[in-house]
CSV table of C-alpha atoms in Angstrom, one decimal:
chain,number,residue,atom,x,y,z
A,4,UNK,CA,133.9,150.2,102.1
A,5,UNK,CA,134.7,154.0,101.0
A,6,UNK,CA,131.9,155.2,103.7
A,7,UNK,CA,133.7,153.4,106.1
A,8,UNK,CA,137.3,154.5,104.8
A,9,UNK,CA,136.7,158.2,104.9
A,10,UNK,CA,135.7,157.7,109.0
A,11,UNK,CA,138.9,155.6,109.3
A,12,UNK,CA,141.2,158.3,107.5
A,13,UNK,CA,139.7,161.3,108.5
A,14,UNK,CA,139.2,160.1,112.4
A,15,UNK,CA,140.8,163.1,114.1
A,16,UNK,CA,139.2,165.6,112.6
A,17,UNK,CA,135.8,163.9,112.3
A,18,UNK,CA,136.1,163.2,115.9
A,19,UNK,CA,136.2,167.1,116.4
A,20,UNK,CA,133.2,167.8,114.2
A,21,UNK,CA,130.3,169.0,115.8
A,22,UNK,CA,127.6,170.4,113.3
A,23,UNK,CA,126.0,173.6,114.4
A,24,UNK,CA,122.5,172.7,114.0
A,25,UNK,CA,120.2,171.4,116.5
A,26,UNK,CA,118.3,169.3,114.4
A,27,UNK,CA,118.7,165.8,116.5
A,28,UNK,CA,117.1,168.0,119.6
A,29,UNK,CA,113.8,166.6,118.3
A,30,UNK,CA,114.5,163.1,118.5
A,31,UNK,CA,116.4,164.0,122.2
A,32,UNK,CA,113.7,165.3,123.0
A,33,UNK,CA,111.1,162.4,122.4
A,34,UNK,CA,113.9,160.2,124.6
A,35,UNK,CA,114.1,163.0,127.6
A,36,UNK,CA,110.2,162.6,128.1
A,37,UNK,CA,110.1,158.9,128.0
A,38,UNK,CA,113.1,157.4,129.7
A,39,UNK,CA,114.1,158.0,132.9
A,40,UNK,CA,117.7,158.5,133.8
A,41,UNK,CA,119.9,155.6,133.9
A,42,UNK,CA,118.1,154.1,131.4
A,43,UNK,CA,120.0,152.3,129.0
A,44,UNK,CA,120.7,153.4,125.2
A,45,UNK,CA,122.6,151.7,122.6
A,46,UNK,CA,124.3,154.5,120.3
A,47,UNK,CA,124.7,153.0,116.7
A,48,UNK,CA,127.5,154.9,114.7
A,49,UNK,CA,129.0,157.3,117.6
A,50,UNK,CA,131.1,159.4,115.7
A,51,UNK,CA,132.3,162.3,117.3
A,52,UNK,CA,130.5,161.0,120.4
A,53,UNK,CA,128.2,164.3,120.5
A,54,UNK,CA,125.2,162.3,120.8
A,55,UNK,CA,126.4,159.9,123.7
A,56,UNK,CA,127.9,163.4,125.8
A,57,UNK,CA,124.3,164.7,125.4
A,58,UNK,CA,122.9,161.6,127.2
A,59,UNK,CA,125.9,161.2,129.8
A,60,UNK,CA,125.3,164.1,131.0
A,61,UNK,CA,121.8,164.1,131.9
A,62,UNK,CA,122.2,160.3,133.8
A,63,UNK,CA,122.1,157.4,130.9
A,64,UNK,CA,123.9,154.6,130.4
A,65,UNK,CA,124.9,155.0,126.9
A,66,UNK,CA,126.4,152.0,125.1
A,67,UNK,CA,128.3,153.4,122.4
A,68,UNK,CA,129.7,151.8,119.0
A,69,UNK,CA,131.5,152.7,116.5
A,70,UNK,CA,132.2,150.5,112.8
A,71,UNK,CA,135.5,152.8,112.3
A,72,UNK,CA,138.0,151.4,114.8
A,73,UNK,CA,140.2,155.0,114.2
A,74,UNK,CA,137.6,157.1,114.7
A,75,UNK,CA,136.5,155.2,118.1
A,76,UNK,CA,139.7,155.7,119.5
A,77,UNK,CA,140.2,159.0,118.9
A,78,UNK,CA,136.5,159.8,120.0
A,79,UNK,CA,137.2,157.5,123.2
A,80,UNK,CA,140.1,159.9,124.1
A,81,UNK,CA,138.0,163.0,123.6
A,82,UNK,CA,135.2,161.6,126.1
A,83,UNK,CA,137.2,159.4,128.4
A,84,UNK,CA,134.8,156.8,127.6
A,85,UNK,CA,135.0,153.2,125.8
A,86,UNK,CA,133.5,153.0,122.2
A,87,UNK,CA,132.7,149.5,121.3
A,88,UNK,CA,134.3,149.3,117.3
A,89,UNK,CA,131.4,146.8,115.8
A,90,UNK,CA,129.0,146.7,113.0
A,91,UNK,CA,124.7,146.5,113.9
A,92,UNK,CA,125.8,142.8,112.6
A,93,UNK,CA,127.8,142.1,116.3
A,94,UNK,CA,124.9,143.6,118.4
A,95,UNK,CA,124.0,140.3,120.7
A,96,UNK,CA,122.2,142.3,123.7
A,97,UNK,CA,118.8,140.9,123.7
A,98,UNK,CA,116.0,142.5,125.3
A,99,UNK,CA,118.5,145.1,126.8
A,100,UNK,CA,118.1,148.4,125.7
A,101,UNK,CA,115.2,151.5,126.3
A,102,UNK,CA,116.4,153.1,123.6
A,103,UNK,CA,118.3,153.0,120.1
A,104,UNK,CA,119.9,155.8,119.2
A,105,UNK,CA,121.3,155.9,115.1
A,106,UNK,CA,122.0,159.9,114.0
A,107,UNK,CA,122.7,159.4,110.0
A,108,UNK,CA,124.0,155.9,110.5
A,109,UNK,CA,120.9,154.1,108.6
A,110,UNK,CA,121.8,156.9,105.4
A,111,UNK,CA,125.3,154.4,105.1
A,112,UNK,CA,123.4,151.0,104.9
A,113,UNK,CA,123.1,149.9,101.5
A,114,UNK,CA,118.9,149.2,101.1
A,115,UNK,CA,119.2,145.7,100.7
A,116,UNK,CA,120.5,145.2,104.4
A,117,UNK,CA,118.0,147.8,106.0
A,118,UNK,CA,115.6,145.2,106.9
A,119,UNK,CA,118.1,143.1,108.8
A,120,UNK,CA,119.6,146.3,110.5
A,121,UNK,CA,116.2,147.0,112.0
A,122,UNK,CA,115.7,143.5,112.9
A,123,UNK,CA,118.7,143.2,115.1
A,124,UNK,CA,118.1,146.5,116.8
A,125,UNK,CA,114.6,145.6,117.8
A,126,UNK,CA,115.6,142.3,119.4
A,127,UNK,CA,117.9,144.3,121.1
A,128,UNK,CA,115.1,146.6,122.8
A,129,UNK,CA,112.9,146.3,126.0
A,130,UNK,CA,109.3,146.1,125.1
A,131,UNK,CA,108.3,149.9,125.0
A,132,UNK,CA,111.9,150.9,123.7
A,133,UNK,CA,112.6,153.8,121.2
A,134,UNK,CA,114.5,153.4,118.1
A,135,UNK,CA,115.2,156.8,117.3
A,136,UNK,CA,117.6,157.5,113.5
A,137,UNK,CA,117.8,159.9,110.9
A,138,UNK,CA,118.7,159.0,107.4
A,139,UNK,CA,118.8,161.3,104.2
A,140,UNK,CA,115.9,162.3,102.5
A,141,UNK,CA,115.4,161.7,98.9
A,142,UNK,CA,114.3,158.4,96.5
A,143,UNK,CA,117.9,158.1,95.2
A,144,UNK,CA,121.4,156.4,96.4
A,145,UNK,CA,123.9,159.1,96.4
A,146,UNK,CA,128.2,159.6,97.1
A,147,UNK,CA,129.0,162.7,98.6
A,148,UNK,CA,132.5,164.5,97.7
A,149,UNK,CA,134.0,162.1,100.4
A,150,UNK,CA,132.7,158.8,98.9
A,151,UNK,CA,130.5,158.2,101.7
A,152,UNK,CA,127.2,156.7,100.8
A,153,UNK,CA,124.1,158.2,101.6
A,154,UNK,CA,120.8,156.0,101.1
A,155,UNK,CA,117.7,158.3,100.3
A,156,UNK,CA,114.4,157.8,101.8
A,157,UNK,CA,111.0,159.5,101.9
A,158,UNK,CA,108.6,159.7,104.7
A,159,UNK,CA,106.6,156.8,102.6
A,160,UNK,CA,109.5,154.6,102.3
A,161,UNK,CA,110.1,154.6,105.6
A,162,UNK,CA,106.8,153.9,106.8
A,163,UNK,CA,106.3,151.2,104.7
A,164,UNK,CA,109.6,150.0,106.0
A,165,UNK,CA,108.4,150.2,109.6
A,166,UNK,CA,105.0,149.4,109.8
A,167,UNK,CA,105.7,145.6,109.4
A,168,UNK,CA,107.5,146.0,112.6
A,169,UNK,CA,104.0,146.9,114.1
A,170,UNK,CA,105.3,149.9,116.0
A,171,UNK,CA,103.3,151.1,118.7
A,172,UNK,CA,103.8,154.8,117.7
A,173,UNK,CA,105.8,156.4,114.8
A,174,UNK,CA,106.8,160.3,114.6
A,175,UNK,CA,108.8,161.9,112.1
A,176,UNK,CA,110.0,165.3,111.2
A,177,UNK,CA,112.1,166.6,108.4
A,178,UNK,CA,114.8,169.4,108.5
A,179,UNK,CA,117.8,170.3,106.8
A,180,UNK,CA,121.4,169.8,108.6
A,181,UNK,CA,125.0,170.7,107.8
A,182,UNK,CA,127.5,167.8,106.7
A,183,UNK,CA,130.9,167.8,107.5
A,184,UNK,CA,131.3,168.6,103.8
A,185,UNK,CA,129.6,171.8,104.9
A,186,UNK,CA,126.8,171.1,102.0
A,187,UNK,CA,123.7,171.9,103.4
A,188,UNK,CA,121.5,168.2,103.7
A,189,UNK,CA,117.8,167.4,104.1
A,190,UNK,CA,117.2,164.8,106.9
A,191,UNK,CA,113.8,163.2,108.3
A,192,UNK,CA,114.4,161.8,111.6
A,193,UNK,CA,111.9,158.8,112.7
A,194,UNK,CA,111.1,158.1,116.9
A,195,UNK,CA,109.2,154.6,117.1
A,196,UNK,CA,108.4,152.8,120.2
A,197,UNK,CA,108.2,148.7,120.1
């Protein structure tokens, strides 16, 4: 629940936080070859709604969600858009999306529910769709200075993770982004295709 506090009490300014980096450019990128426009993406965790404005823009139609009902509202006023305020738990789309897009969300889910998380996601995907995440790298369970959890995970974790989902091709890249604690973070982000 403190991961999930800190988005509720700090909703207007999170809302306005837009990292400097590029780093989610590479998993953009992996989307902007494969999917046509208007295809449909399911945003996990849509924050300050960066993300979602990215893929707008250039023709999607981006199903956004948010856990933190403050931080929706305030990011639905920013993009003139509706934010959906559930949890990967209320996804019921079946068979629906290209693409799933998670940027850090996956870092917040304790371990134990990972499995589950990725289960509901994939039903949720067209055969051929993308999930597409980034989650913080490292082998421990970590608080920031906000409370907010942050799961670690190495390149080996994950693809044992994944594997058993027999993904028709995995990618991953690591780099190193800028928190809204302004510490400096080292991500890997993972593109699969189903």
């Amino acid at each position: 629940m403190l991961t999930l506090n800190f988005y509720s009490e700090n909703a207007k300014e999170y809302a306005c936080f837009e990292t400097s980096n590029n780093n989610s450019n590479w998993g953009k990128n992996i989307l902007l070859a494969e999917l046509c426009e208007g295809s449909k993406i399911l945003e996990i965790g849509t924050g300050g709604g960066y993300d979602a404005q990215f893929f707008l823009q250039r023709g999607y139609d981006v199903l956004m969600t948010e856990a933190s009902a403050k931080l929706a509202l305030e990011t639905s006023k920013k993009l003139g858009k509706e934010i959906r305020v559930c949890t990967v738990s209320d996804i019921r789309e079946v068979n629906h999306f290209h693409a799933v897009w998670a940027n850090s969300v996956f870092s917040h889910i304790p371990r134990s529910n990972i499995n589950q998380v990725i289960k509901t996601l994939l039903q949720s995907l067209r055969a051929g769709g993308w999930l597409v995440f980034s989650v913080h790298a490292g082998e421990e369970d970590s608080r920031d200075a906000c409370g907010r959890l942050y799961v670690g995970y190495t390149i080996s974790s994950l693809e044992r993770i994944l594997h058993k989902y027999q993904p028709s091709s995995l990618k991953f890249w690591k780099c190193r982004d800028l928190a809204f604690t302004g510490d400096e973070v080292e991500q890997i982000w993972v593109a699969c295709k189903f």
